[in-house]
mmCIF file of C-alpha atoms in Angstrom:
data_model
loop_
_atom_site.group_PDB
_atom_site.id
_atom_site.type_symbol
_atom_site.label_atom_id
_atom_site.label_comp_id
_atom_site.label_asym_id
_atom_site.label_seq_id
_atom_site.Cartn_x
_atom_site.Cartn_y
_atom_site.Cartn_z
ATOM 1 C CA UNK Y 63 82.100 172.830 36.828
ATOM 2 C CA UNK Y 64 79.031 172.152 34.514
ATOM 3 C CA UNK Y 65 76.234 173.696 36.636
ATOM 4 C CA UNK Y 66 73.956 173.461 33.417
ATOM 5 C CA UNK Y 67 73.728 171.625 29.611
ATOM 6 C CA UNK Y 68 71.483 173.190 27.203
ATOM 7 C CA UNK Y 69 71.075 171.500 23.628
ATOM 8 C CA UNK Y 70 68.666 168.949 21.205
ATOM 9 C CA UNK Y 71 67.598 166.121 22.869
ATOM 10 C CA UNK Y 72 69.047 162.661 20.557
ATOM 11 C CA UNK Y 73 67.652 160.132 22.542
ATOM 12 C CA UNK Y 74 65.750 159.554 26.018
ATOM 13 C CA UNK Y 75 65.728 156.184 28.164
ATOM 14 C CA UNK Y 76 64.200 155.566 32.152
ATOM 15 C CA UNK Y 77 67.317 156.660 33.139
ATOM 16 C CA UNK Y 78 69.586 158.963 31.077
ATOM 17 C CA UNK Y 79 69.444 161.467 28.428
ATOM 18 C CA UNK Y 80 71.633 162.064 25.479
ATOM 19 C CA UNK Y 81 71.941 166.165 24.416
ATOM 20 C CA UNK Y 82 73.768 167.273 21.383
ATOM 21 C CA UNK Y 83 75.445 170.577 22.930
ATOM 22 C CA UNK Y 84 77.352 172.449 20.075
ATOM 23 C CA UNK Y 85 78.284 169.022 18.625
ATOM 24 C CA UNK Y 86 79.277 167.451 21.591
ATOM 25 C CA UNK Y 87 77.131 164.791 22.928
ATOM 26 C CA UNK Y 88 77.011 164.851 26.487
ATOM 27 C CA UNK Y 89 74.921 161.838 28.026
ATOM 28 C CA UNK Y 90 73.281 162.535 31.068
ATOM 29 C CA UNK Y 91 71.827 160.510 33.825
ATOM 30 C CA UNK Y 92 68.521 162.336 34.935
ATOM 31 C CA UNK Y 93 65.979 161.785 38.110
ATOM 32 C CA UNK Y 94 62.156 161.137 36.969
ATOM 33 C CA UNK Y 95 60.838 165.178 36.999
ATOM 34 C CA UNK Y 96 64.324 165.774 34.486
ATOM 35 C CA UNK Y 97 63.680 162.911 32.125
ATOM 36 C CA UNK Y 98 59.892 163.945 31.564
ATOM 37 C CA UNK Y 99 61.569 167.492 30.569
ATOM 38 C CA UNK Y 100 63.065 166.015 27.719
ATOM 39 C CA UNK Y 101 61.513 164.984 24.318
ATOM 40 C CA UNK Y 102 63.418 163.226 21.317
ATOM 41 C CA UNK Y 103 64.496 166.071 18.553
ATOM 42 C CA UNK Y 104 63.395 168.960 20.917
ATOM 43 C CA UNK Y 105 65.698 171.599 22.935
ATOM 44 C CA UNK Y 106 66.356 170.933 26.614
ATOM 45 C CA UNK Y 107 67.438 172.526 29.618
ATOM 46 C CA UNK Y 108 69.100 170.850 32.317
ATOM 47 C CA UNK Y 109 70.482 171.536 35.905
ATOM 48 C CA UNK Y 110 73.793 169.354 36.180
ATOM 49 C CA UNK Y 111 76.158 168.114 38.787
ATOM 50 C CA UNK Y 112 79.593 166.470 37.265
ATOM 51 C CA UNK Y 113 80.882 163.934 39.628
ATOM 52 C CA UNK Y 114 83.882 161.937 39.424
ATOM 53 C CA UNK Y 115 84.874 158.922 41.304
ATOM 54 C CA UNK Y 116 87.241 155.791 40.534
ATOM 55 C CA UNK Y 117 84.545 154.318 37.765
ATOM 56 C CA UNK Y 118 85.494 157.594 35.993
ATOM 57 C CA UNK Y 119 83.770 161.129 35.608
ATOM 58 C CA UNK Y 120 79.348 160.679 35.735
ATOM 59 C CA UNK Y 121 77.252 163.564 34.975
ATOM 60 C CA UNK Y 122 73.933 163.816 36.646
ATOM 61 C CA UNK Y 123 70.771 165.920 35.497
ATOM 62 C CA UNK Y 124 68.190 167.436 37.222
ATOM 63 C CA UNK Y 125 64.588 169.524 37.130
ATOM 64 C CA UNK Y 126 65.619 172.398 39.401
ATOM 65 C CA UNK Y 127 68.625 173.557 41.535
ATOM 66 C CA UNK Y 128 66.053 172.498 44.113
ATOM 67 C CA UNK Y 129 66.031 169.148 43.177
ATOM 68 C CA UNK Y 130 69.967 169.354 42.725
ATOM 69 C CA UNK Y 131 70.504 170.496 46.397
ATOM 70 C CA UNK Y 132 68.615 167.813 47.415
ATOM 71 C CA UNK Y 133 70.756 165.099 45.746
ATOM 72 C CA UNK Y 134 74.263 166.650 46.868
ATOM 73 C CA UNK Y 135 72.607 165.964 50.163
ATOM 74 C CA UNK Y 136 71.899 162.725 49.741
ATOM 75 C CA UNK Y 137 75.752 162.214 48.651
ATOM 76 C CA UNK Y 138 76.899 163.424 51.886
ATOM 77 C CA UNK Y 139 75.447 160.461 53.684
ATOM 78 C CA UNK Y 140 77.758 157.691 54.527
ATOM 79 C CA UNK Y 141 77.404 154.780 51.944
ATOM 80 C CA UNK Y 142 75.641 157.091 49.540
ATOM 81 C CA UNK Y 143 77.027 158.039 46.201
ATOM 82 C CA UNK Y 144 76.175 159.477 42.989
ATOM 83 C CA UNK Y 145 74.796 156.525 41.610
ATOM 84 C CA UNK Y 146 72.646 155.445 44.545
ATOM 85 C CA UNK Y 147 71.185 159.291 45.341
ATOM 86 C CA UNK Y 148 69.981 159.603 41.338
ATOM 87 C CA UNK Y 149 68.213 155.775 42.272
ATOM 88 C CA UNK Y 150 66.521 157.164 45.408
ATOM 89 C CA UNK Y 151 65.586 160.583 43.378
ATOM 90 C CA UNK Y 152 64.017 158.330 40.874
ATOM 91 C CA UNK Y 153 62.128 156.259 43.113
ATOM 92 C CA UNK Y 154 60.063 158.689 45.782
ATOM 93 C CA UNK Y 155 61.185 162.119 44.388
ATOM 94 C CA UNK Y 156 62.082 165.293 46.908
ATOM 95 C CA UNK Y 157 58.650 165.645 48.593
ATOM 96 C CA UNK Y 158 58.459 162.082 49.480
ATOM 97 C CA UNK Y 159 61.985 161.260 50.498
ATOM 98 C CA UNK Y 160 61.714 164.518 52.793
ATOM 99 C CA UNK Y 161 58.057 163.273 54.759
ATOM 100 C CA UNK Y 162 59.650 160.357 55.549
ATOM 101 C CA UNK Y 163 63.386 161.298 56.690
ATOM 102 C CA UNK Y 164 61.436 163.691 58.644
ATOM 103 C CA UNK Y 165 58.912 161.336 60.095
ATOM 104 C CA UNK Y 166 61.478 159.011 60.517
ATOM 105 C CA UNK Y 167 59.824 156.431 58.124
ATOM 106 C CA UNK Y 168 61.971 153.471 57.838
ATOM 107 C CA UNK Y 169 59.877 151.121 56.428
ATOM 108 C CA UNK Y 170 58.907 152.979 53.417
ATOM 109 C CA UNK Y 171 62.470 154.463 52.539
ATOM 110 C CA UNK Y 172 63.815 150.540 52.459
ATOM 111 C CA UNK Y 173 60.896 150.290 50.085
ATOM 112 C CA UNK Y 174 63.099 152.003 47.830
ATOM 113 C CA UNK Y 175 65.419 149.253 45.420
ATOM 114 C CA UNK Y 176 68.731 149.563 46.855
ATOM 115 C CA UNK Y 177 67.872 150.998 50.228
ATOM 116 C CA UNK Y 178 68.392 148.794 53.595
ATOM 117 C CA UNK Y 179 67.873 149.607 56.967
ATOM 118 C CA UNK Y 180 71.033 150.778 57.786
ATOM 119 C CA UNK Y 181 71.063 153.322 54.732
ATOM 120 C CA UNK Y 182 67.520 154.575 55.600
ATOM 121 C CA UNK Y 183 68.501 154.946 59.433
ATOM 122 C CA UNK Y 184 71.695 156.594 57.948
ATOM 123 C CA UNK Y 185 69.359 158.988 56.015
ATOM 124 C CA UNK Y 186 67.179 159.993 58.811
ATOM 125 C CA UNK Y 187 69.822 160.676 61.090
ATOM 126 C CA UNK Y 188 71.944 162.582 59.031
ATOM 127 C CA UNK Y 189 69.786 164.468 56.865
ATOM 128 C CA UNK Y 190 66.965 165.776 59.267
ATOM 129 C CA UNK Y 191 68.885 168.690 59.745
ATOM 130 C CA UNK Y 192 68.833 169.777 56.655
ATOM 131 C CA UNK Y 193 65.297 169.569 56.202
ATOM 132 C CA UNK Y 194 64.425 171.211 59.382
ATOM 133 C CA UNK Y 195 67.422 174.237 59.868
ATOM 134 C CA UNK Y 196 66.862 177.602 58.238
ATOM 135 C CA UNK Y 197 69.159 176.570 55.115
ATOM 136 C CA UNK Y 198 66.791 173.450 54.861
ATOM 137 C CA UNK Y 199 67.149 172.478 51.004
ATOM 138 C CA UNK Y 200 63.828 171.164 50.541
ATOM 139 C CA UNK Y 201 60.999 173.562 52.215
ATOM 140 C CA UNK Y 202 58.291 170.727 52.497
ATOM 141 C CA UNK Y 203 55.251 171.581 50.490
ATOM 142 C CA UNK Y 204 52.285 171.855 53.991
ATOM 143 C CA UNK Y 205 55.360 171.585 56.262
ATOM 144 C CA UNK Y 206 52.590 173.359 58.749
ATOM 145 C CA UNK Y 207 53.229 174.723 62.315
ATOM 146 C CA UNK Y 208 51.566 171.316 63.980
ATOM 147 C CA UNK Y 209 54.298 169.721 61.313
ATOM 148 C CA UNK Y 210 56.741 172.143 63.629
ATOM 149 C CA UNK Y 211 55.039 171.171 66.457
ATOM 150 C CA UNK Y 212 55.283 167.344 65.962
ATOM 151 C CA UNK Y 213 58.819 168.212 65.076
ATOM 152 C CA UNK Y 214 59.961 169.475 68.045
ATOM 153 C CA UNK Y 215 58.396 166.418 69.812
ATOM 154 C CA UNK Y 216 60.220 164.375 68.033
ATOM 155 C CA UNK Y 217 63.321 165.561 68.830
ATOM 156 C CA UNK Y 218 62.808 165.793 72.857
ATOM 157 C CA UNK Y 219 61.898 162.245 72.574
ATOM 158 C CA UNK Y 220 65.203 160.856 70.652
ATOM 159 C CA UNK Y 221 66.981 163.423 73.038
ATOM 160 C CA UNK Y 222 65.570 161.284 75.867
ATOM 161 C CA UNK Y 223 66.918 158.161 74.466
ATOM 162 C CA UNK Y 224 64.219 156.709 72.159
ATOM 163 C CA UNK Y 225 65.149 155.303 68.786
ATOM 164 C CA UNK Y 226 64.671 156.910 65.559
ATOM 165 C CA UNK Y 227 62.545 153.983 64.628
ATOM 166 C CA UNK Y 228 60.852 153.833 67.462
ATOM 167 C CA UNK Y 229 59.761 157.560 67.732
ATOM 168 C CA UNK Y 230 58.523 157.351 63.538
ATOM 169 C CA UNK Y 231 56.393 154.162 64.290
ATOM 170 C CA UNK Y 232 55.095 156.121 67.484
ATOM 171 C CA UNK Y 233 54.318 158.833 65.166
ATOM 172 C CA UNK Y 234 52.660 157.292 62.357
ATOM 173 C CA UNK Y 235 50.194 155.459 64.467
ATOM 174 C CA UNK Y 236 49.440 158.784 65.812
ATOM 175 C CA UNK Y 237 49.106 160.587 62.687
ATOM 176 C CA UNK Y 238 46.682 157.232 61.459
ATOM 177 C CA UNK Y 239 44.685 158.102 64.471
ATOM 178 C CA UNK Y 240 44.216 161.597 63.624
ATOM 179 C CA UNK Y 241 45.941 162.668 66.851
ATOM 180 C CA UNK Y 242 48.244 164.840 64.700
ATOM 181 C CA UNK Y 243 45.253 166.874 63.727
ATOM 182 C CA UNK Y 244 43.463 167.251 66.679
ATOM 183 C CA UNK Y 245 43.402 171.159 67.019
ATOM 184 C CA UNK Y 246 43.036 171.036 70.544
ATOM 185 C CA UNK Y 247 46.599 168.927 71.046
ATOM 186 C CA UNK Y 248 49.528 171.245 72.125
ATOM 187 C CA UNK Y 249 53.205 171.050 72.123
ATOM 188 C CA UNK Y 250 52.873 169.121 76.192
ATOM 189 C CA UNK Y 251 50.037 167.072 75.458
ATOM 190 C CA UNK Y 252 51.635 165.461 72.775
ATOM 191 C CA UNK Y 253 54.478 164.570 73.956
ATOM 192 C CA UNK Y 254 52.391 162.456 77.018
ATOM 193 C CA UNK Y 255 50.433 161.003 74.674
ATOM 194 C CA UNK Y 256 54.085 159.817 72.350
ATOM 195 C CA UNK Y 257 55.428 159.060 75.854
ATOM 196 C CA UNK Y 258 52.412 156.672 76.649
ATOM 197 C CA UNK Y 259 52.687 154.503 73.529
ATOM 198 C CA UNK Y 260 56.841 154.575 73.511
ATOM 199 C CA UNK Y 261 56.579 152.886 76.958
ATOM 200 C CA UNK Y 262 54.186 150.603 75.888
ATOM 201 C CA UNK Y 263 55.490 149.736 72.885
#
């Protein structure tokens, strides 16, 4: 498996690169952060994942194995493949796509070309776990313990019954409120005051 290409850079689009590795040109379809690596003439390094479905073998490049992980991720959620992961990549970028799977942010994944509501519920529900567990693949930069906090909240309320959308829209309008980072809020307090708007809402 091609975990990596090193070679000269021939050419650089939005979405691909070409390397010359050894003589061999490999052409390489890269997120944002991998493309910017890469300058016409110069050497490169990239992190690559070879994929290969019925349209034939695909080779992806990326910044870091960190932004890697994050992709195969992606791929493991129903309706996702290669092509459509490296889109979302390219659009919002790790830190982004991870606030809002966490915060359960609907509207702004189906912001994302490509992305309807049934992918970006798809997305929440199957990658939060990921993101949260002790293997989580993307370790979100100011992921703070009220982040935990609001986290755990979250989760007692969808294990009560409440939608995924509902609970993020809940949680948004708190965080807009500045709820989120009231210091004196705890763990109990916060999950009254989600409670109050869910049954209002």
């Amino acid at each position: 498996m091609l975990r990596f290409l090193s070679g000269k850079v021939l050419s650089v689009t939005e979405t691909s690169v070409l390397l010359d590795v050894h003589g061999l040109g490999f052409e390489v379809l890269v997120t944002g952060r991998a493309g910017r690596l890469c300058r016409e003439g110069e050497e490169a390094s990239l992190v690559t994942q070879l994929q290969i479905s019925e349209a034939g073998p695909m080779l992806f490049g990326f910044e870091s194995e960190r932004e890697r992980s994050f992709f195969l991720k992606l791929t493991t959620v129903k309706g996702v493949g290669g092509k459509m992961a490296m889109n979302i990549l390219r659009a919002a970028g790790t830190d982004h796509l991870a606030a809002w799977i966490l915060s359960a942010d609907i509207s702004a994944l189906m912001k994302i070309p490509g992305v309807g509501r049934k992918t970006a519920e798809r997305l929440c529900f199957e990658m939060r776990a990921s993101l949260t567990g002790e293997n989580a693949v993307v370790p979100l930069d100011g992921y703070s313990p009220r982040g935990r906090m609001a986290d755990a909240v979250m989760e007692a309320l969808r294990s009560l019954g409440f939608t995924q959308g509902d609970v993020g829209a809940v949680f948004r309008k708190l965080k807009t409120e500045g709820v989120l980072d009231d210091e004196t809020v705890n763990e109990e307090s916060l999950l009254r005051t989600a409670l109050k708007e869910l049954k209002r809402n």
